[in-house]
Amino acid sequence: MLEPATSVQYVKGIGPRLAEILAAKGIHTVDDLLHYLPFRYEDRVNPRSISELRSGEMATVIAEVRNSGLFRTRRMPIFQMTAGQGRSRLKSIWFNATYLRDKFKPGQMIALYGKVEQDQYSGEPQLVQPQFEIIGDSTDDGATDAAEQKVASSLEVGRIVPIYESAGQGRLTPRWFRRIIRTALDNLTPDLTDPIPAMVRQRLGLIAPREALWEVHWPDPGESLSDLQASRTPAHIRMIFEELFFLELGLELKRCEQKAQTGIGFKLDDRVREAIKKILPFHPTAAQKRVLKEIASDMEQPVPMRRLLQGDVGSGKTIVAFEAAIIAMEDGFQVALMAPTEILAQQHYFSARRILEATGYRVVLLTGSMEDARKRDIRRHIAQGNAQLIIGTHALIEQKVEFAKLGLVIVDEQHRFGVLQRFKLMKKSGDVGARVSTAQTAEPDVLVMTATPIPRTLALTLYGDLDVSVIDEMPPGRVPIITRRISDERSAEVWEFVRKQVAAGHQVYVVYPVIEESEEKELKAAIKMYKELDQRIFPDLRVSLLHGRLDSDLKDQTMRLFQKGEIDVLVATTVIEVGVDVANATVMVIEHAERFGLSQLHQLRGRIGRGAAKSYCVLMTGGKISEDGERRLDAMVRTNDGFQIAELDLELRGPGEFFGTRQAGLPSFQVANLIRDRQLLEAAKREAAAVLSGPSEEISKSEIALALRHMRARWQRTYGLVEVG
Ligand code: ADP
Ligand code: MG
């Protein structure tokens, strides 16, 4: 008997070698294998007779191979195979299919599935590019019987056939998966406990786990094909809900646990309010006021704050962060502000100095490039409690700093951090807390800032462990950025425009896409373009180059020159995406804009329009533009609203890509899809909260314990996080 946790290599027919291929697909256990769902289904319930085929329909035909061969036409080789049922004959063709040359032997029984079309010469129906499976060989007199038997027991014919993505460069075919998964199902232990509490099961009408596994791989011939394709059969719903439920259960638990720890209840009286008012160089927007209120009321509670501050680039998060910092500092606590890069840390440092100057708070900067003696000195100040606001890069603050009395950690993400990555990060900031002098037992508050608008539905998952505040309003007086797309054949006009802007005292970015797989090439393009702009097009202007391969000193130096206005045109790869604030830059030219993702385009555009002057984003396009590319460019021209952009981006790319799969720390789902399954996700969150509200008449203690145990095992296995719960 196979247990869900049994290694796949023990499923008959797999073994250690194939198990390795499966491991690369994330399939390690029997359970993983059974969660490897078909990406589509084919209706082969009713094999058709050749004589009744109509052109335009999809059909399954079971017939005997008569002959086959490769034909070369002027345009491409075409492989042709004729199969028959009695006297009827049916031709199938495959384009460019030289690999089929020796595939078929006359007399073989074969199942074909594909689109019926009319042959343009003979007018007869034919199958174009059908999928096929050889069901049996006919070699002697008893052949027909044997073949028929095979048909009967075949996993492909007379049923709705699941189609799996193949693995191992095609070695493990959809057919192989069908066979292996069937074997696994046949040998699966009969007593699978359902980890979902009965109350939840009932409310959602969920079928049992075992039944779901069978039905999803082995649908009943009567099952609705469209429900199957849409992953909306009871079997799919059961499996999807289960996955989301245990994700949300972990997140909810994490949230409860955080709330249960002792935090710091900061004093918030008129004196503090006065101190905050004093620093404001402008009237805060209504949105800024609202989020500050949310943050402040968290900070007043003696429970650790875990709050996400979301707001589009330029929406004014920084000042809100400083306001929060003042609340902590006024109460005698230290604040750590962590930025993703040194440039940004420096930028935060300068604005902190500017904004907090008059108030007398002691602000320090701690970066890797400082001399060691200097760093030691600053660390001592931090340990002794002399430094109040400590600004640095994540790496630096996380690892080596001991605080005297840390009250608030502000994490400026800029990049999208998924929930998992943040768990790790918070654990570290917890460590920071732990290294605070032993006299401090309370957990510091944590405020995470992100410049990436996250569609609301997704925030539920990604930030399920955090409370969310959103700044959904731009500071007044912003002139909306004008965005235009223009073919690169008209680049002369663009450069003319750039020249005018520079003459008017402004600065310009010119950005080249660096796409991972051809980074080298793109880099060359940027360097080449830099030379072209510097020497030929703008010989009289100050043009500089910035890209990721430059060493960080040089990068910093270039960025600083640009900030000081000593560079007119900065040619860059996407390294400038990070939030550097140069109010005087009014033009962003993006070359090959069709190659960028939508959110990335929006982030790049966010580098301009930071001052009072009118700003322009020019999307230059070259070559062929895909349909999605058109939609992206179109959206950019149409709207400046980061949330709208994010929603569309998510729709176009799917969650994995949207968050840049690997770095995102986004839980990768086996069966769920965050866009398709929004409603199930909401239900999962609701039910997870209900379960954690404790035992009642509806749910027993042992059910809760079982669910939590299952959740922990799952989190550990899938997300590599042991410490949850
Ligand atoms: P974010 O970090 O959200 O991208 P910033 O905090 O850097 O945005 O703010 C962008 C710019 O807007 C800064 O120059 C800041 O001084 C200015 N700003 C922020 N809030 C206001 C406001 N309420 N009124 C006027 N200007 C503001
Ligand atoms: Mg910022």
PDB file of C-alpha atoms and ligand atoms in Angstrom, residues 281-285 288 311-320 347-348 354-355 412 414 449-451 471 474-476 478 579 581 583 606-607 610-611, ligand 1:
ATOM      1  CA  PRO A 281       6.949  70.181   5.141  1.00  0.00           C
ATOM      2  CA  PHE A 282       3.515  70.037   3.517  1.00  0.00           C
ATOM      3  CA  HIS A 283      -0.089  69.205   4.249  1.00  0.00           C
ATOM      4  CA  PRO A 284      -0.473  65.478   4.246  1.00  0.00           C
ATOM      5  CA  THR A 285      -3.033  64.033   1.862  1.00  0.00           C
ATOM      6  CA  GLN A 288      -1.529  59.825   4.300  1.00  0.00           C
ATOM      7  CA  GLY A 311       1.299  52.954  -2.156  1.00  0.00           C
ATOM      8  CA  ASP A 312       2.190  53.697  -5.712  1.00  0.00           C
ATOM      9  CA  VAL A 313       5.589  55.232  -6.430  1.00  0.00           C
ATOM     10  CA  GLY A 314       5.544  58.851  -5.417  1.00  0.00           C
ATOM     11  CA  SER A 315       2.464  58.548  -3.246  1.00  0.00           C
ATOM     12  CA  GLY A 316       4.420  59.785  -0.233  1.00  0.00           C
ATOM     13  CA  LYS A 317       5.200  56.777   1.921  1.00  0.00           C
ATOM     14  CA  THR A 318       8.484  58.133   3.205  1.00  0.00           C
ATOM     15  CA  ILE A 319       7.006  60.901   5.277  1.00  0.00           C
ATOM     16  CA  VAL A 320       4.528  58.489   6.815  1.00  0.00           C
ATOM     17  CA  GLN A 347      18.604  58.719  -0.119  1.00  0.00           C
ATOM     18  CA  HIS A 348      16.517  57.910   2.931  1.00  0.00           C
ATOM     19  CA  ARG A 354      16.458  67.213   5.902  1.00  0.00           C
ATOM     20  CA  ILE A 355      13.083  66.470   7.457  1.00  0.00           C
ATOM     21  CA  ASP A 412      11.405  49.495   2.568  1.00  0.00           C
ATOM     22  CA  GLN A 414      10.652  48.412  -3.254  1.00  0.00           C
ATOM     23  CA  MET A 449       6.607  49.534   2.814  1.00  0.00           C
ATOM     24  CA  THR A 450       6.123  48.431  -0.732  1.00  0.00           C
ATOM     25  CA  ALA A 451       5.975  50.499  -3.868  1.00  0.00           C
ATOM     26  CA  ILE A 471      -2.149  55.184   0.198  1.00  0.00           C
ATOM     27  CA  MET A 474      -1.204  61.200  -4.950  1.00  0.00           C
ATOM     28  CA  PRO A 475       0.085  64.382  -3.335  1.00  0.00           C
ATOM     29  CA  PRO A 476      -1.550  67.454  -4.836  1.00  0.00           C
ATOM     30  CA  ARG A 478       1.378  66.437  -9.441  1.00  0.00           C
ATOM     31  CA  GLY A 579      13.281  54.167  -6.202  1.00  0.00           C
ATOM     32  CA  ASP A 581      14.299  60.289  -6.438  1.00  0.00           C
ATOM     33  CA  ALA A 583      12.832  65.509  -9.168  1.00  0.00           C
ATOM     34  CA  GLY A 606       7.559  56.287 -11.582  1.00  0.00           C
ATOM     35  CA  ARG A 607      11.129  57.628 -11.722  1.00  0.00           C
ATOM     36  CA  ARG A 610       8.384  63.703  -9.105  1.00  0.00           C
ATOM     37  CA  GLY A 611       8.627  67.445  -9.406  1.00  0.00           C
TER      38      GLY A 611
HETATM   39  P1  ADP B   1       7.124  57.042  -2.290  1.00  0.00           P
HETATM   40  O1  ADP B   1       8.191  56.650  -1.320  1.00  0.00           O
HETATM   41  O2  ADP B   1       5.765  56.639  -1.885  1.00  0.00           O
HETATM   42  O3  ADP B   1       7.450  56.617  -3.691  1.00  0.00           O
HETATM   43  P2  ADP B   1       7.915  59.641  -1.537  1.00  0.00           P
HETATM   44  O4  ADP B   1       7.646  59.496  -0.107  1.00  0.00           O
HETATM   45  O5  ADP B   1       9.319  59.542  -2.006  1.00  0.00           O
HETATM   46  O6  ADP B   1       7.048  58.607  -2.355  1.00  0.00           O
HETATM   47  O7  ADP B   1       7.227  60.983  -2.009  1.00  0.00           O
HETATM   48  C1  ADP B   1       7.373  61.441  -3.341  1.00  0.00           C
HETATM   49  C2  ADP B   1       7.514  62.947  -3.348  1.00  0.00           C
HETATM   50  O8  ADP B   1       6.290  63.561  -2.964  1.00  0.00           O
HETATM   51  C3  ADP B   1       8.549  63.432  -2.383  1.00  0.00           C
HETATM   52  O9  ADP B   1       9.298  64.439  -3.026  1.00  0.00           O
HETATM   53  C4  ADP B   1       7.740  64.005  -1.223  1.00  0.00           C
HETATM   54  O10 ADP B   1       8.407  65.066  -0.578  1.00  0.00           O
HETATM   55  C5  ADP B   1       6.477  64.496  -1.897  1.00  0.00           C
HETATM   56  N1  ADP B   1       5.274  64.454  -1.042  1.00  0.00           N
HETATM   57  C6  ADP B   1       4.884  63.435  -0.248  1.00  0.00           C
HETATM   58  N2  ADP B   1       3.730  63.714   0.371  1.00  0.00           N
HETATM   59  C7  ADP B   1       3.360  64.955  -0.031  1.00  0.00           C
HETATM   60  C8  ADP B   1       2.237  65.819   0.249  1.00  0.00           C
HETATM   61  N3  ADP B   1       1.263  65.433   1.083  1.00  0.00           N
HETATM   62  N4  ADP B   1       2.196  67.011  -0.359  1.00  0.00           N
HETATM   63  C9  ADP B   1       3.180  67.382  -1.213  1.00  0.00           C
HETATM   64  N5  ADP B   1       4.254  66.639  -1.509  1.00  0.00           N
HETATM   65  C10 ADP B   1       4.354  65.423  -0.947  1.00  0.00           C
END
